[in-house]
């Protein structure tokens, strides 16, 4: 099973600032990695797939990158609606696995 | 756009069987060949993938979490346009919101792009 490690657990950021979230995989997943956003009381929403491709309707302030087993999600200028929990997920191998999540909170 | 809606009992007794369905609306579960998954989230915890079914008109394949392999069954009912989750011998630790979701592309290696709103399941006697 591929272990997904997200960091930090909580990120405190002011509106308008930049946030960078990290996800490390225990082995190569190629680029088969997604990022999801989950707001309180809502289902997860796909933000990014194939490590760096924005899903339909996702604003350009969200970007993803990859280097080996290290992946990152960057939000260039945080808006109020971006304060949420973010999960990475690999879909390269079975079983599918998620990271434990990073909570982005208002500083 | 395709929509998913989970349904089933919100309360299950320990050691009993949980049975949930996920109804596909504004679309057909038989349109094309897709991967459909179940994911759960315990209170205050992260997301846990529990299983996926690849379904086409001519065949299906299931993939299950190793930790649940002997207790879980995912199936599709074309006539009702829904997929189902059956989980036997549930414990209190399996109290969670259960989501169904569809993978974005017809290949195995794709993300979940359409999610249901989730259904909360309580396990209690």
PDB file of C-alpha atoms in Angstrom, chain A:
ATOM      1  CA  UNK A   1       0.000   0.000   0.000  1.00  0.00           C
ATOM      2  CA  UNK A   2       1.293   3.454  -0.917  1.00  0.00           C
ATOM      3  CA  UNK A   3       1.495   5.760   2.082  1.00  0.00           C
ATOM      4  CA  UNK A   4       0.649   9.419   1.497  1.00  0.00           C
ATOM      5  CA  UNK A   5       2.135  11.966   3.877  1.00  0.00           C
ATOM      6  CA  UNK A   6       0.814  15.512   3.798  1.00  0.00           C
ATOM      7  CA  UNK A   7       2.433  18.498   5.440  1.00  0.00           C
ATOM      8  CA  UNK A   8       1.845  20.621   7.298  1.00  0.00           C
ATOM      9  CA  UNK A   9      -1.178  19.380   9.208  1.00  0.00           C
ATOM     10  CA  UNK A  10      -2.461  22.933   9.565  1.00  0.00           C
ATOM     11  CA  UNK A  11      -1.445  26.016   7.623  1.00  0.00           C
ATOM     12  CA  UNK A  12      -2.373  29.465   8.926  1.00  0.00           C
ATOM     13  CA  UNK A  13      -2.458  32.014   6.146  1.00  0.00           C
ATOM     14  CA  UNK A  14      -3.835  35.514   5.717  1.00  0.00           C
ATOM     15  CA  UNK A  15      -6.243  36.256   2.863  1.00  0.00           C
ATOM     16  CA  UNK A  16      -4.351  37.282  -0.229  1.00  0.00           C
ATOM     17  CA  UNK A  17      -1.231  35.394   0.772  1.00  0.00           C
ATOM     18  CA  UNK A  18       0.270  32.381  -0.945  1.00  0.00           C
ATOM     19  CA  UNK A  19      -0.097  28.867   0.448  1.00  0.00           C
ATOM     20  CA  UNK A  20       1.897  25.801  -0.485  1.00  0.00           C
ATOM     21  CA  UNK A  21       0.768  22.337   0.590  1.00  0.00           C
ATOM     22  CA  UNK A  22       2.935  19.243   0.277  1.00  0.00           C
ATOM     23  CA  UNK A  23       2.234  15.575  -0.292  1.00  0.00           C
ATOM     24  CA  UNK A  24       4.866  12.856  -0.312  1.00  0.00           C
ATOM     25  CA  UNK A  25       4.235   9.335  -1.569  1.00  0.00           C
ATOM     26  CA  UNK A  26       6.082   6.272  -0.239  1.00  0.00           C
ATOM     27  CA  UNK A  27       6.846   5.108  -3.778  1.00  0.00           C
ATOM     28  CA  UNK A  28       6.447   6.404  -7.285  1.00  0.00           C
ATOM     29  CA  UNK A  29       2.898   7.098  -8.436  1.00  0.00           C
ATOM     30  CA  UNK A  30       4.066   8.574 -11.715  1.00  0.00           C
ATOM     31  CA  UNK A  31       1.783  11.606 -12.103  1.00  0.00           C
ATOM     32  CA  UNK A  32      -1.301   9.781 -10.942  1.00  0.00           C
ATOM     33  CA  UNK A  33      -2.083  12.102  -8.094  1.00  0.00           C
ATOM     34  CA  UNK A  34      -5.087  14.265  -7.354  1.00  0.00           C
ATOM     35  CA  UNK A  35      -5.840  17.067  -4.940  1.00  0.00           C
ATOM     36  CA  UNK A  36      -9.274  17.556  -3.412  1.00  0.00           C
ATOM     37  CA  UNK A  37     -10.741  20.439  -1.433  1.00  0.00           C
ATOM     38  CA  UNK A  38     -13.267  19.764   1.296  1.00  0.00           C
ATOM     39  CA  UNK A  39     -15.212  22.546   2.963  1.00  0.00           C
ATOM     40  CA  UNK A  40     -17.034  21.855   6.245  1.00  0.00           C
ATOM     41  CA  UNK A  41     -20.142  19.773   5.748  1.00  0.00           C
ATOM     42  CA  UNK A  42     -19.480  19.260   2.053  1.00  0.00           C
ATOM     43  CA  UNK A  43     -18.276  16.454  -0.135  1.00  0.00           C
ATOM     44  CA  UNK A  44     -14.725  16.637  -1.477  1.00  0.00           C
ATOM     45  CA  UNK A  45     -14.251  18.499  -4.746  1.00  0.00           C
ATOM     46  CA  UNK A  46     -11.621  17.615  -7.315  1.00  0.00           C
ATOM     47  CA  UNK A  47      -9.138  20.463  -7.759  1.00  0.00           C
ATOM     48  CA  UNK A  48      -6.221  18.935  -9.592  1.00  0.00           C
ATOM     49  CA  UNK A  49      -5.531  15.653 -11.336  1.00  0.00           C
ATOM     50  CA  UNK A  50      -2.525  14.117 -13.032  1.00  0.00           C
ATOM     51  CA  UNK A  51      -0.547  16.149 -10.488  1.00  0.00           C
ATOM     52  CA  UNK A  52      -0.786  19.455 -12.322  1.00  0.00           C
ATOM     53  CA  UNK A  53      -3.976  19.654 -14.396  1.00  0.00           C
ATOM     54  CA  UNK A  54      -6.756  21.819 -13.010  1.00  0.00           C
ATOM     55  CA  UNK A  55     -10.178  20.237 -12.974  1.00  0.00           C
ATOM     56  CA  UNK A  56     -13.072  21.902 -14.749  1.00  0.00           C
ATOM     57  CA  UNK A  57     -13.996  25.240 -13.242  1.00  0.00           C
ATOM     58  CA  UNK A  58     -11.041  25.468 -10.876  1.00  0.00           C
ATOM     59  CA  UNK A  59      -9.525  28.971 -10.786  1.00  0.00           C
ATOM     60  CA  UNK A  60      -6.050  29.616 -12.084  1.00  0.00           C
ATOM     61  CA  UNK A  61      -4.792  30.582  -8.620  1.00  0.00           C
ATOM     62  CA  UNK A  62      -4.566  26.845  -7.934  1.00  0.00           C
ATOM     63  CA  UNK A  63      -1.548  25.066  -9.364  1.00  0.00           C
ATOM     64  CA  UNK A  64       0.083  21.703  -8.854  1.00  0.00           C
ATOM     65  CA  UNK A  65       3.576  20.404  -9.356  1.00  0.00           C
ATOM     66  CA  UNK A  66       5.553  17.229  -8.930  1.00  0.00           C
ATOM     67  CA  UNK A  67       9.127  16.130  -8.451  1.00  0.00           C
ATOM     68  CA  UNK A  68       9.625  12.414  -8.005  1.00  0.00           C
ATOM     69  CA  UNK A  69       7.596  11.420  -4.990  1.00  0.00           C
ATOM     70  CA  UNK A  70       7.083  14.980  -3.805  1.00  0.00           C
ATOM     71  CA  UNK A  71       3.959  16.818  -4.889  1.00  0.00           C
ATOM     72  CA  UNK A  72       2.719  20.272  -4.063  1.00  0.00           C
ATOM     73  CA  UNK A  73      -0.426  22.319  -4.388  1.00  0.00           C
ATOM     74  CA  UNK A  74      -0.055  26.082  -4.425  1.00  0.00           C
ATOM     75  CA  UNK A  75      -2.781  28.636  -3.958  1.00  0.00           C
ATOM     76  CA  UNK A  76      -1.313  31.898  -5.191  1.00  0.00           C
ATOM     77  CA  UNK A  77      -3.609  34.344  -3.386  1.00  0.00           C
ATOM     78  CA  UNK A  78      -5.953  32.888  -0.834  1.00  0.00           C
ATOM     79  CA  UNK A  79      -9.589  33.853  -1.072  1.00  0.00           C
ATOM     80  CA  UNK A  80     -12.113  33.399   1.727  1.00  0.00           C
ATOM     81  CA  UNK A  81     -13.625  30.357   0.027  1.00  0.00           C
ATOM     82  CA  UNK A  82     -10.235  28.604  -0.070  1.00  0.00           C
ATOM     83  CA  UNK A  83     -10.075  28.067   3.681  1.00  0.00           C
ATOM     84  CA  UNK A  84     -10.787  24.355   3.837  1.00  0.00           C
ATOM     85  CA  UNK A  85      -9.125  20.967   4.177  1.00  0.00           C
ATOM     86  CA  UNK A  86      -7.090  19.634   1.254  1.00  0.00           C
ATOM     87  CA  UNK A  87      -6.363  15.985   0.524  1.00  0.00           C
ATOM     88  CA  UNK A  88      -4.029  14.343  -1.917  1.00  0.00           C
ATOM     89  CA  UNK A  89      -4.838  10.925  -3.367  1.00  0.00           C
ATOM     90  CA  UNK A  90      -2.882   8.519  -5.511  1.00  0.00           C
ATOM     91  CA  UNK A  91      -4.640   6.515  -8.213  1.00  0.00           C
ATOM     92  CA  UNK A  92      -1.622   4.728  -9.610  1.00  0.00           C
ATOM     93  CA  UNK A  93      -1.958   1.581  -7.504  1.00  0.00           C
ATOM     94  CA  UNK A  94      -4.605  -0.416  -5.689  1.00  0.00           C
ATOM     95  CA  UNK A  95      -5.558   0.178  -2.958  1.00  0.00           C
ATOM     96  CA  UNK A  96      -6.199   3.840  -3.579  1.00  0.00           C
ATOM     97  CA  UNK A  97      -4.875   5.931  -0.716  1.00  0.00           C
ATOM     98  CA  UNK A  98      -5.388   9.449   0.577  1.00  0.00           C
ATOM     99  CA  UNK A  99      -3.183  11.707   2.613  1.00  0.00           C
ATOM    100  CA  UNK A 100      -4.364  12.681   6.075  1.00  0.00           C
ATOM    101  CA  UNK A 101      -5.224  16.207   4.948  1.00  0.00           C
ATOM    102  CA  UNK A 102      -3.948  19.746   5.413  1.00  0.00           C
ATOM    103  CA  UNK A 103      -6.250  22.281   6.972  1.00  0.00           C
ATOM    104  CA  UNK A 104      -5.821  25.810   5.621  1.00  0.00           C
ATOM    105  CA  UNK A 105      -7.092  28.249   8.197  1.00  0.00           C
ATOM    106  CA  UNK A 106      -7.335  32.001   8.431  1.00  0.00           C
ATOM    107  CA  UNK A 107      -4.395  33.596  10.225  1.00  0.00           C
TER     108      UNK A 107
END
